[in-house]
Short mmCIF file of C-alpha atoms and ligand atoms in Angstrom, two decimals:
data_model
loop_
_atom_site.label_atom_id
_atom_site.label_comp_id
_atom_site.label_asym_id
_atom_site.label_seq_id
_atom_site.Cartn_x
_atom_site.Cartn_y
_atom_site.Cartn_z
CA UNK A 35 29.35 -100.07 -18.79
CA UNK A 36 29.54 -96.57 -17.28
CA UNK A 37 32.05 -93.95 -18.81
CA UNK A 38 33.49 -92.92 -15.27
CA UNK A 39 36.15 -95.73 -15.51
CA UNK A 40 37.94 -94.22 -18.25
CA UNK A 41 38.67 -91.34 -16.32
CA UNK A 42 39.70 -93.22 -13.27
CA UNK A 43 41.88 -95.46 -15.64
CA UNK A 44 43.39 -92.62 -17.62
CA UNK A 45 42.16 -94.22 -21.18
CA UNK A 46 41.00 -92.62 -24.15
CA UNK A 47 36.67 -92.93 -24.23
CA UNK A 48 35.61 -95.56 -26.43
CA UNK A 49 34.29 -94.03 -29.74
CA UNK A 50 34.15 -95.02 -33.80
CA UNK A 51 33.39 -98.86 -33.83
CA UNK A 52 34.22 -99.18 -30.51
CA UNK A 53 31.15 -98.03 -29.38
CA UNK A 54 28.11 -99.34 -30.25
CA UNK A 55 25.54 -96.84 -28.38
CA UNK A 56 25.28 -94.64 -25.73
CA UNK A 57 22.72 -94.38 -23.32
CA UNK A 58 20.61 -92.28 -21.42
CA UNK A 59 19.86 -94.90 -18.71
CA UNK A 60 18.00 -98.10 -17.46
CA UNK A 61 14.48 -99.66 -16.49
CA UNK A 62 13.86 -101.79 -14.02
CA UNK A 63 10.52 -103.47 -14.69
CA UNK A 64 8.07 -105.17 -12.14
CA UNK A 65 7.99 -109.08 -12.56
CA UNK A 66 4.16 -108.16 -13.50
CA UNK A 67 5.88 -105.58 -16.02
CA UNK A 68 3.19 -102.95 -14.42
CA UNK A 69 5.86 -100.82 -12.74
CA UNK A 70 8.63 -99.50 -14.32
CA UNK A 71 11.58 -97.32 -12.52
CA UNK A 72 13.56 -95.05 -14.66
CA UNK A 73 16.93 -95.00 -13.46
CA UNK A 74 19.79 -92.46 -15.01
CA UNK A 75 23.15 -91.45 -13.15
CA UNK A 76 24.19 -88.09 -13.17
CA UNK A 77 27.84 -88.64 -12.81
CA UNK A 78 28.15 -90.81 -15.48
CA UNK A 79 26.81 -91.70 -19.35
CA UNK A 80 26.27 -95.46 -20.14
CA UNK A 81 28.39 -97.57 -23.25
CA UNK A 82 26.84 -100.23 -24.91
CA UNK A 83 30.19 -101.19 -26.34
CA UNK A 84 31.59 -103.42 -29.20
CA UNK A 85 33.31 -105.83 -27.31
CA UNK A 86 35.88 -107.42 -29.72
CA UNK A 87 36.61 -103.97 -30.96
CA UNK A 88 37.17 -102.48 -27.71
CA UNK A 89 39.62 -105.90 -26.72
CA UNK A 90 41.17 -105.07 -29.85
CA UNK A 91 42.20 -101.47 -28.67
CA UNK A 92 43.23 -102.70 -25.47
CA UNK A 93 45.88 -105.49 -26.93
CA UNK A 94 47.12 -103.01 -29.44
CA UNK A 95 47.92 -100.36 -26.65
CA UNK A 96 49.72 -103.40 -24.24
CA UNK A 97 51.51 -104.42 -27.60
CA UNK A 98 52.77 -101.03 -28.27
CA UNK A 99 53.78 -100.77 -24.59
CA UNK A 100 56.13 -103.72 -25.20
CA UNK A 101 53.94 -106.93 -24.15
CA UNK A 102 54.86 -109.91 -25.76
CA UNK A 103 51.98 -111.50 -26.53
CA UNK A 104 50.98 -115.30 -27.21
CA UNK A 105 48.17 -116.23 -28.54
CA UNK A 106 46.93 -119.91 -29.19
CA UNK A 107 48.48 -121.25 -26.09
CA UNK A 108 46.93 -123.03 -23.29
CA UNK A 109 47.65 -122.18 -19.81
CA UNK A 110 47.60 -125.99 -17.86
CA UNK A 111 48.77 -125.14 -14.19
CA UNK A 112 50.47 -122.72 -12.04
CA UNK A 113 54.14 -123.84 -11.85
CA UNK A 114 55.00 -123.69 -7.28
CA UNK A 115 58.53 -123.79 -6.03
CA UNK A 116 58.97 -123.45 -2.31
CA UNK A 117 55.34 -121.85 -1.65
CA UNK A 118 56.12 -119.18 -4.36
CA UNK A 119 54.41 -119.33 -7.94
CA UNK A 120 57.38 -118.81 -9.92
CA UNK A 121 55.64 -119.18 -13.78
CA UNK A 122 53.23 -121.14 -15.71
CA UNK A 123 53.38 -123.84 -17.85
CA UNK A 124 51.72 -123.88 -20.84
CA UNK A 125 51.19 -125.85 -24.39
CA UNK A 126 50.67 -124.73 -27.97
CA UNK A 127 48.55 -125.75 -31.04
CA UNK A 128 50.82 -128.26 -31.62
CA UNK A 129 50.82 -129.83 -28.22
CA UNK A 130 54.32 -128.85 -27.13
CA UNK A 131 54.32 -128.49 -23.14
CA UNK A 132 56.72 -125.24 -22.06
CA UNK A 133 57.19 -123.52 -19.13
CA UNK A 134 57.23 -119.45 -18.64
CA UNK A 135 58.94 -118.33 -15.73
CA UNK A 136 57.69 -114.92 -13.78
CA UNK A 137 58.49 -112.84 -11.49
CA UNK A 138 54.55 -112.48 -10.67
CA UNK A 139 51.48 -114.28 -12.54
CA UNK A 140 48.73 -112.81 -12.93
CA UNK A 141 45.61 -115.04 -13.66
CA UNK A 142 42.71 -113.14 -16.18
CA UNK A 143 41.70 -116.39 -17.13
CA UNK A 144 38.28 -116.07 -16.29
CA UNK A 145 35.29 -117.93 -14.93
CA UNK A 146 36.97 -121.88 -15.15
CA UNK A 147 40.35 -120.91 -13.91
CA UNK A 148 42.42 -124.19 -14.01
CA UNK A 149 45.09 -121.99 -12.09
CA UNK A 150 42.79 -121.11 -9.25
CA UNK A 151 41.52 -124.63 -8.91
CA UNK A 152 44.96 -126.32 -8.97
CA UNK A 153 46.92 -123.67 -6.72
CA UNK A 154 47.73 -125.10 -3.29
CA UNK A 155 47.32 -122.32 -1.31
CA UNK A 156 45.17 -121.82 1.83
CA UNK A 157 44.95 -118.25 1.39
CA UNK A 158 42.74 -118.57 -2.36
CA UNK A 159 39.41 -120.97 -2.65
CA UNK A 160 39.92 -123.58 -5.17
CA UNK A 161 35.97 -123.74 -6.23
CA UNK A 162 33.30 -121.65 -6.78
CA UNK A 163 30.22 -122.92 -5.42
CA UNK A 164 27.12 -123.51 -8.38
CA UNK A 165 24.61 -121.40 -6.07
CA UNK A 166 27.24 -118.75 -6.44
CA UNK A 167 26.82 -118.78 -9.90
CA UNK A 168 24.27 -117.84 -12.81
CA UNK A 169 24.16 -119.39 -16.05
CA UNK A 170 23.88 -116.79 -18.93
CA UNK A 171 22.27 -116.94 -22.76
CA UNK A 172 21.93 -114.27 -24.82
CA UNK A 173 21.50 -113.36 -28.51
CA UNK A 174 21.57 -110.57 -30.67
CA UNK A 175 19.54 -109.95 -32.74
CA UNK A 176 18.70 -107.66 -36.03
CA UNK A 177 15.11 -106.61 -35.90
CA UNK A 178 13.93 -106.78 -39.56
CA UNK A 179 10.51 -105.03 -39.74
CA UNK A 180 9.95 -104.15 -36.00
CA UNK A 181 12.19 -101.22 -33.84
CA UNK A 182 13.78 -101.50 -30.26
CA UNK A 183 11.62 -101.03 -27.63
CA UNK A 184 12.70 -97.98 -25.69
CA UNK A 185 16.48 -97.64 -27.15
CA UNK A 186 18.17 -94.98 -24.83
CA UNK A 187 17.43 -97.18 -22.15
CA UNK A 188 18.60 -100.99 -20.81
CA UNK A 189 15.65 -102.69 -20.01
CA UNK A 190 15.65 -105.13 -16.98
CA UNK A 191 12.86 -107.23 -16.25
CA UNK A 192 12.99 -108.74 -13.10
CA UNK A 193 10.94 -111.69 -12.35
CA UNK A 194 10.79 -114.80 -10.77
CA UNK A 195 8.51 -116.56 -12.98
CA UNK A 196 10.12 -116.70 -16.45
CA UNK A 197 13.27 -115.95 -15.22
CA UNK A 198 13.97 -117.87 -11.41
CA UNK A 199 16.44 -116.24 -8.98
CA UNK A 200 17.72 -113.75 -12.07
CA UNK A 201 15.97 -111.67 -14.48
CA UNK A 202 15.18 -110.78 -18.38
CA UNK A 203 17.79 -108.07 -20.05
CA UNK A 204 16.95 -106.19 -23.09
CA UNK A 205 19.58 -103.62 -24.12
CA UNK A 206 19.58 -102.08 -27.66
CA UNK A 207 22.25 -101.04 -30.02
CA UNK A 208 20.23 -98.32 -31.70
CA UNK A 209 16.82 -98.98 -33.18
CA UNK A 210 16.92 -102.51 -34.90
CA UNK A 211 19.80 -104.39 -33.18
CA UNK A 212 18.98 -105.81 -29.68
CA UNK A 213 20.62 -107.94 -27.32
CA UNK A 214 18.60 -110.07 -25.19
CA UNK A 215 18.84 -112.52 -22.59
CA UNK A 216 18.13 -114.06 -19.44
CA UNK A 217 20.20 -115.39 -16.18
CA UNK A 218 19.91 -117.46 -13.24
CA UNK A 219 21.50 -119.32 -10.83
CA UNK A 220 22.94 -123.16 -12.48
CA UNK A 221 21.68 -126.25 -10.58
CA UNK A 222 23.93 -128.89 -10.76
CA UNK A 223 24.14 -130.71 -13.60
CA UNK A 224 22.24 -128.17 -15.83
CA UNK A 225 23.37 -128.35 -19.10
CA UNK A 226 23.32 -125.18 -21.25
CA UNK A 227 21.84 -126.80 -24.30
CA UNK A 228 18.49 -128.20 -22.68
CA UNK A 229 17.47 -125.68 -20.04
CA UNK A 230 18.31 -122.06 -20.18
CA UNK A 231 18.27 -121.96 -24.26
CA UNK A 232 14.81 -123.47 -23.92
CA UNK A 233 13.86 -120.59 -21.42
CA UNK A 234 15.40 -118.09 -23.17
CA UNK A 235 13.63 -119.20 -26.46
CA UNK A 236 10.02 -119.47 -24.49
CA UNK A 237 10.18 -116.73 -22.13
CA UNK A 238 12.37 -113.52 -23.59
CA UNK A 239 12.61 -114.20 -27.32
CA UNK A 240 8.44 -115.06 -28.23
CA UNK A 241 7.07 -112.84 -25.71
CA UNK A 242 9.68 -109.89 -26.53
CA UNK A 243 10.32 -109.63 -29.95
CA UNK A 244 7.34 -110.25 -31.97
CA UNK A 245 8.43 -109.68 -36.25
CA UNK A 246 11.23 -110.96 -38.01
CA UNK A 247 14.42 -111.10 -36.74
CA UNK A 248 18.06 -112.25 -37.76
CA UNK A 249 19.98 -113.54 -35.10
CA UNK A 250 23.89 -111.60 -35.45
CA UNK A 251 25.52 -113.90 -32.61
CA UNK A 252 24.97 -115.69 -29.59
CA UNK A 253 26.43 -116.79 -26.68
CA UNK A 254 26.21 -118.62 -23.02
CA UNK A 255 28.26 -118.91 -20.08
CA UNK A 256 28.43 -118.93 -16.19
CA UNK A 257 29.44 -115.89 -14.18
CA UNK A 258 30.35 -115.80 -10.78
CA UNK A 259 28.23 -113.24 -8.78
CA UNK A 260 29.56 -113.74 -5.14
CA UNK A 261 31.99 -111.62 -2.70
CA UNK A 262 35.77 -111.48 -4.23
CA UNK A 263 37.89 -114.42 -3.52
CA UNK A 264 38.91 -114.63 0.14
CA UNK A 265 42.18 -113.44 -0.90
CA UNK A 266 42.82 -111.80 -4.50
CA UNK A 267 46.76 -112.90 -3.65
CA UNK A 268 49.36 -115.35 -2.55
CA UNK A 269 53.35 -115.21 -2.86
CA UNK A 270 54.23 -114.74 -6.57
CA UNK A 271 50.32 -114.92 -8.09
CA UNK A 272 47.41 -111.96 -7.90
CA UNK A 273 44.01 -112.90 -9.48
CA UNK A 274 41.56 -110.66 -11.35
CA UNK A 275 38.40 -110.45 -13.03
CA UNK A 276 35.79 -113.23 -13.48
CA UNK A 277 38.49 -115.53 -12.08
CA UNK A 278 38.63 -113.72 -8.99
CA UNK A 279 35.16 -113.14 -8.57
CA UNK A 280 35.12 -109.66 -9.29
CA UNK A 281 31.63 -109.18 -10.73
CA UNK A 282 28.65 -107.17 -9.56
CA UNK A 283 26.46 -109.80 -7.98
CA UNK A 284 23.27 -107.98 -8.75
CA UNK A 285 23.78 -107.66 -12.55
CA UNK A 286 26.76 -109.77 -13.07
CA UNK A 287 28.44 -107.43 -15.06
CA UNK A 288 32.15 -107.98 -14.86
CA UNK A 289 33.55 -105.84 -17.48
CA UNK A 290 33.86 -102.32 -15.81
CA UNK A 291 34.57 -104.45 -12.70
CA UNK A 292 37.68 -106.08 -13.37
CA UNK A 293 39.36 -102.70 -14.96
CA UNK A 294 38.96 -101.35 -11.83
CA UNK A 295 40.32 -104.24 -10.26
CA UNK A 296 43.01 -104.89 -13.11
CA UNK A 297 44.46 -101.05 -12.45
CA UNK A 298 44.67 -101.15 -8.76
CA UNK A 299 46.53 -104.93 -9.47
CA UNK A 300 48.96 -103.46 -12.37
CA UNK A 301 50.40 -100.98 -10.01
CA UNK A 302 50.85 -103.29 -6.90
CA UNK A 303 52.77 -105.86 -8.64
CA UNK A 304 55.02 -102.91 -10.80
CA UNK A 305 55.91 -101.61 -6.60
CA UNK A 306 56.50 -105.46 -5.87
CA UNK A 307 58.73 -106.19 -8.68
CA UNK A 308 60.13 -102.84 -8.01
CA UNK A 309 61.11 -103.44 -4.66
CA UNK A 310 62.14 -107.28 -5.28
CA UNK A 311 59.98 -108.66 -3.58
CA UNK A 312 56.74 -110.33 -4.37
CA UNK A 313 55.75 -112.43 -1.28
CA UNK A 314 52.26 -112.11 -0.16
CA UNK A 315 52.96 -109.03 2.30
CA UNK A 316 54.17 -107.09 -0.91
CA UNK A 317 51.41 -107.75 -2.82
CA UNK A 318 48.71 -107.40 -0.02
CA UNK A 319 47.98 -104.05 -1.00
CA UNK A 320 45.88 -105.05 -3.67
CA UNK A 321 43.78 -106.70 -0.95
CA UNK A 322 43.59 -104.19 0.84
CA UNK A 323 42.44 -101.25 -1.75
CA UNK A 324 40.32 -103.85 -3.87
CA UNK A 325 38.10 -105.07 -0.57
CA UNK A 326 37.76 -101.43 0.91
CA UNK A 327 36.39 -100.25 -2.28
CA UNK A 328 34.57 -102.25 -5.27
CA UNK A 329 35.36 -105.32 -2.72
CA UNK A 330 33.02 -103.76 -0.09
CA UNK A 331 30.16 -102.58 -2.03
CA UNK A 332 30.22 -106.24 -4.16
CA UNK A 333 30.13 -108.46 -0.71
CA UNK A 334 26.98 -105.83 0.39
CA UNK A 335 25.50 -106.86 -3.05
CA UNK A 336 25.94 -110.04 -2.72
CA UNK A 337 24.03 -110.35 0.45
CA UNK A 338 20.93 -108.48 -1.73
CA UNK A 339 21.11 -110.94 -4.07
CA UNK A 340 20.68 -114.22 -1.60
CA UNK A 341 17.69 -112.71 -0.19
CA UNK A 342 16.34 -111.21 -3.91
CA UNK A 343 16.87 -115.26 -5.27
CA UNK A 344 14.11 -115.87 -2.49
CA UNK A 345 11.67 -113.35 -2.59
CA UNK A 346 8.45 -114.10 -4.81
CA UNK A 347 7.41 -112.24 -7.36
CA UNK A 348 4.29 -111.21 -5.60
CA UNK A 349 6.70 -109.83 -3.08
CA UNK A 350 8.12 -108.08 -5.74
CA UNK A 351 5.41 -106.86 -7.42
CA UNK A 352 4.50 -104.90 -3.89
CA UNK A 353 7.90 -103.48 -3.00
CA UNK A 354 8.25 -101.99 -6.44
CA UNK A 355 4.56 -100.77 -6.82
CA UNK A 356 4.47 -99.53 -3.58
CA UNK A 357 7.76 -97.33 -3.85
CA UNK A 358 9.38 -99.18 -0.64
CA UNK A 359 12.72 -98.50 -2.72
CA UNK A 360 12.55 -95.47 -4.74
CA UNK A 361 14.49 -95.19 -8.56
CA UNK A 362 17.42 -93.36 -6.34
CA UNK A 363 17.71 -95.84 -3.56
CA UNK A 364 17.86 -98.62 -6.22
CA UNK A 365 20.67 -96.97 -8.15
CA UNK A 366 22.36 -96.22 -4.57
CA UNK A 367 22.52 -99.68 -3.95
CA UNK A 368 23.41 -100.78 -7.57
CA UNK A 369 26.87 -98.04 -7.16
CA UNK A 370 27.42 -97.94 -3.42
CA UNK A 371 26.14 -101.01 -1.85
CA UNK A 372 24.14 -99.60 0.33
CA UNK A 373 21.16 -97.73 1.16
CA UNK A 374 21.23 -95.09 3.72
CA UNK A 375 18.20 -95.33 5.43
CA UNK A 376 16.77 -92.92 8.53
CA UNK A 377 14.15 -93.81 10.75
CA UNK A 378 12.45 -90.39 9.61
CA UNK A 379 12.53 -92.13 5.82
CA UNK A 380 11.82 -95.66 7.31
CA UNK A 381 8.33 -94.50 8.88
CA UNK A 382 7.63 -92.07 5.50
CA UNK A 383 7.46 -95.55 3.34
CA UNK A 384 5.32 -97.15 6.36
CA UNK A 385 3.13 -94.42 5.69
CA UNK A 386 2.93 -93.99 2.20
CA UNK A 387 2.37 -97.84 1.92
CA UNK A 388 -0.39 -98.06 4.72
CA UNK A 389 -0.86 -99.65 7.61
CA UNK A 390 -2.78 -102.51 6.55
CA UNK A 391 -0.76 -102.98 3.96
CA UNK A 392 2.44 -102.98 6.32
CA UNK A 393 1.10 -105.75 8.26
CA UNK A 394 0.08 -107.97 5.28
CA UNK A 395 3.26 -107.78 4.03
CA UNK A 396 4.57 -107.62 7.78
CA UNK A 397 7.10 -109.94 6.72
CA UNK A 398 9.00 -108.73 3.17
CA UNK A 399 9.57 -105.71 5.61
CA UNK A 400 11.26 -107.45 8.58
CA UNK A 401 13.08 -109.67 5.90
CA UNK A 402 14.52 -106.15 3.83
CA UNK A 403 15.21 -104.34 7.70
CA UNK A 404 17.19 -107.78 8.51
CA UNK A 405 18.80 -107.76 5.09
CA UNK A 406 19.69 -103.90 5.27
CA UNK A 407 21.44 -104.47 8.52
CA UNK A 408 23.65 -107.59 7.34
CA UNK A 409 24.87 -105.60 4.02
CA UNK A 410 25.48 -102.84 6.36
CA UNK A 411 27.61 -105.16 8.75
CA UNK A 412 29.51 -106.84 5.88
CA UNK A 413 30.26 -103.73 4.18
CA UNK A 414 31.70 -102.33 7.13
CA UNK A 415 33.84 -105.61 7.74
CA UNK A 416 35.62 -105.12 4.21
CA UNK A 417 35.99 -101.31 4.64
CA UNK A 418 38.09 -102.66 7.68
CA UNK A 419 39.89 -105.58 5.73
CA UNK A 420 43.53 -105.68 7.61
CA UNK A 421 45.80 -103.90 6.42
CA UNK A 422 49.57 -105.32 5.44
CA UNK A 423 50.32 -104.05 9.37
CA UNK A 424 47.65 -106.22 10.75
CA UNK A 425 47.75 -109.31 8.24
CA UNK A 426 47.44 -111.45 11.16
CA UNK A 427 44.07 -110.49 11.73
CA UNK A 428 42.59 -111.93 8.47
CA UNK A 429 41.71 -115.14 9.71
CA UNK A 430 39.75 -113.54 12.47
CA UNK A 431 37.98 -111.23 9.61
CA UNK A 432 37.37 -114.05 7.74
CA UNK A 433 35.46 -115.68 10.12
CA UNK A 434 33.17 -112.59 11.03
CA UNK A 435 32.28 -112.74 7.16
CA UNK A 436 31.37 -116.18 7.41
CA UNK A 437 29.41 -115.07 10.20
CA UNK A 438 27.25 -113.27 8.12
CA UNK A 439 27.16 -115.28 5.81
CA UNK A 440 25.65 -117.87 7.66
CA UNK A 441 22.84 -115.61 9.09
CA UNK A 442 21.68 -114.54 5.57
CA UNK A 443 21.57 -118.57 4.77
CA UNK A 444 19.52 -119.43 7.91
CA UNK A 445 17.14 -116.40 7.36
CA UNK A 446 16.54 -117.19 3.24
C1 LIG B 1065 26.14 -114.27 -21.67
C2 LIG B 1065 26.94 -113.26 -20.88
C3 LIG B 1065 26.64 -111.91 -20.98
C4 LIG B 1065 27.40 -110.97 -20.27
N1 LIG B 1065 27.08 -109.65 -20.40
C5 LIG B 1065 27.82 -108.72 -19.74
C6 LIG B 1065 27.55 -107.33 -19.90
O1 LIG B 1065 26.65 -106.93 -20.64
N2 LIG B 1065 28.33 -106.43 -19.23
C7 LIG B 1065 29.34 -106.83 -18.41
O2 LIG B 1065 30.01 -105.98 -17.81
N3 LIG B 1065 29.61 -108.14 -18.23
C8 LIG B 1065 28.90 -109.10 -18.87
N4 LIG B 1065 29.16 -110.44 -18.69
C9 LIG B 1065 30.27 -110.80 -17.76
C10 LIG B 1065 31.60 -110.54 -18.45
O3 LIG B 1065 31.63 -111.18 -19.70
C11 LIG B 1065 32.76 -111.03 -17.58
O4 LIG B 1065 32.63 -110.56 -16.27
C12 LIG B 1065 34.09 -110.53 -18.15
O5 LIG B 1065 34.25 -110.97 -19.47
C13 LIG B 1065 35.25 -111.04 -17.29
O6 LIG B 1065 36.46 -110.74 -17.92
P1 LIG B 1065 37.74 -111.65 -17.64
O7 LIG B 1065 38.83 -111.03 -18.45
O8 LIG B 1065 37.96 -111.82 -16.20
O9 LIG B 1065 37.39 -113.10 -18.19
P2 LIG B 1065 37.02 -113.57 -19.65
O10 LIG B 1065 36.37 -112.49 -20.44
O11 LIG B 1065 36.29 -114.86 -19.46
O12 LIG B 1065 38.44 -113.84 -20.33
C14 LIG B 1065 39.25 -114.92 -19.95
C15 LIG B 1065 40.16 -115.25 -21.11
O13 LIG B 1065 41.10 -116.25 -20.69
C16 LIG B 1065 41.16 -117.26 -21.66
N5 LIG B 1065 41.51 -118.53 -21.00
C17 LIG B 1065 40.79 -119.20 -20.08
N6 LIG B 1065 41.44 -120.30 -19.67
C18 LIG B 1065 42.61 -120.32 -20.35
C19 LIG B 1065 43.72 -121.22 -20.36
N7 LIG B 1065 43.75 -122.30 -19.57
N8 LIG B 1065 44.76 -120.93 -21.19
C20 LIG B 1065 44.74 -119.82 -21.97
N9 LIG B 1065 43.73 -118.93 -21.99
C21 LIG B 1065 42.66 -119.18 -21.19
C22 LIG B 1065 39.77 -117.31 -22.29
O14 LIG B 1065 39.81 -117.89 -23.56
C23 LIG B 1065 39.41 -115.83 -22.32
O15 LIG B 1065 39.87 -115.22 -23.47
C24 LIG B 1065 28.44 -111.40 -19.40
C25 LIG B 1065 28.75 -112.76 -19.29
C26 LIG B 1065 28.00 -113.70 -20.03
C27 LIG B 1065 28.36 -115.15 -19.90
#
């Protein structure tokens, strides 16, 4: 994750055993692994960090603050009393069913959150599609008489061949210690266990790490990597993280993602409880400042990464060989969601790729001009999400995003 978050969020750095590395940058490799694009960000240094360490920090500080934590309990359903969500009930290890009551919940639960897919509400989806999802393995590994391949940088390896609508990551803790894996979107009824271990063993771990190795831990799971939920609240009940969707579509990395989100959610519902009241117009604000910001640039991103699960890998191949998106554009888009593009630049990559060129690949360019425009559009809708004033209006916003959402399904 970048460093800039702990500024926004006001936390101490992660350092000691918290932090496992720190980076200079990333690579983006061609699926043909010709091309390579050196990416680094000025504004910011990159963490590889230690994530049960860093958790740990995080729980100590909420403990100190005066949480009262529970651990070993499971969270069955949102409790509902007269369209408000009023607590939770939950059971222990020993199977004991209680209820806690709240003045707001707030679900962190994750990726398969039985809260979001039991809440009546027509405000929040209940499912998250499978094409809006990638299925995850990774392991890491101890490199016993071979060293890390490039270790300042994370190395990703896009490519549609060995790994289908998702790519290859390689990032390493230092110079022995890597962690490597590969994602893509789950087809129903794909099963962990048979198909993406498989891939991962055949097409990351024997053509990537070629001595010894000892494997330190490993780990799968789906991640969502669509726009936010519709709605990130409803009376009494705000959503964050994986649960709410809140993960960069492009690299699925949710970590960084949901502190942002987290913060902007923490002080919303301490105004709400504040003012006694925690209907859906009090907690709106969350809306509101999530979808303007991270919310905007994540729906742009997610438009990218529809048309990206489609494009070949010779189609690949060209646009990154041929410099159609430069290191810079790739890490605007990565931050900003978006790419600002002039018709002085547009004709400067016509040229530098050819004409002949242009009009055999006549097509990848019409497809990235149409895509371009539609993560401009969206972006602009949820800069413009309604505010508390105009909540009225959402249904009509909704649909305009829909809008767009169909024309990026009929065009890929
Ligand atoms: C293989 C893999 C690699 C990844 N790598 C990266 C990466 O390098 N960088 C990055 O930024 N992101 C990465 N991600 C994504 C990242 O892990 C998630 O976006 C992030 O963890 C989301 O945090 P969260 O708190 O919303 O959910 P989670 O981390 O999933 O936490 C949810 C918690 O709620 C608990 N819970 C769930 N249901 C219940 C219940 N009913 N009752 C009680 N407790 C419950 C769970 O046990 C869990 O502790 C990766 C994901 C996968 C699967």
């Amino acid at each position: 994750m970048g460093s800039e978050v702990f500024d926004v969020l006001g936390i101490a750095h992660p350092k000691g055993k918290e932090l496992d590395f720190q980076l200079k940058g990333a690579r983006l490799l061609s699926p043909d692994s010709t091309k390579e694009y050196v990416m680094t960000d000025p504004k910011q240094a990159g963490y590889l960090l230690n994530r049960l360490e860093f958790g740990q920090r995080l729980l100590a500080d909420a403990i100190k603050e005066g949480v009262d934590f529970r651990d070993n309990v499971h969270v069955k359903a949102a409790i509902q009393e007269n369209g408000f969500v009023t607590g939770v009930e939950i059971s222990g290890v020993s199977g004991k069913k209680e209820v806690i009551k709240a003045k707001i919940l707030i679900d962190a639960s994750g990726f398969y959150s039985l809260i979001r897919e039991h809440l009546k509400s027509i405000l929040i989806e209940n499912v998250i599609e499978p094409e809006d999802t990638i299925l995850c393995y990774r392991e890491v590994l101890r490199l016993k008489d071979t060293v890390a391949e490039c270790p300042d940088y994370i190395t990703i390896h896009l490519t549609q061949d060995l790994a289908p609508g998702g790519y290859i990551w390689y990032f390493p803790k230092g110079k022995d210690i890597v962690n490597i894996g590969l994602g893509g979107p789950q087809k129903k009824g794909e099963k962990v266990g048979d198909v993406i271990r498989k891939r991962y063993q055949e097409n990351c771990l024997k053509r990537m790490i070629k001595g010894k190795y000892e494997i330190i831990s490993s780990g799968a799971g789906v991640v969502p990597v669509r726009r936010p939920l519709w709605s990130l609240v409803d009376n009494g009940i705000m959503f964050v993280g994986d649960s709410a969707c809140q993960v960069n579509p492009l690299h699925g990395g949710g970590i960084e993602a949901s502190m942002r989100a987290g913060w902007i959610a923490a002080s919303v519902a301490k105004k709400a409880i504040d003012a006694n009241d925690v209907s859906t117009g009090s907690l709106w604000d969350y809306n509101v400042q999530y979808m303007r910001g991270q919310g905007a640039q994540f729906a742009a991103l997610d438009i990218l990464r529809i048309a990206l699960q489609h494009f070949n890998d010779k189609d690949l191949n060209f646009g990154l060989k041929k410099d159609i998106l430069s290191g810079k554009d790739i890490l605007q888009i990565a931050y900003a969601g978006e790419l600002k593009l002039n018709m002085l630049d547009a004709l400067t990559r016509v040229f530098r790729i050819g004409l002949l060129d242009s009009m055999a690949h006549s097509d990848l360019l019409i497809n990235l001009a149409y895509v371009h425009k539609l993560m401009t559009d969206i972006k602009h809708l949820y800069e413009t999400f309604p505010a508390k004033e105009k909540m009225e209006n959402f249904h009509l916003w909704k649909k305009q995003v829909e809008e767009i959402y169909k024309k990026i399904k009929r065009a890929f």
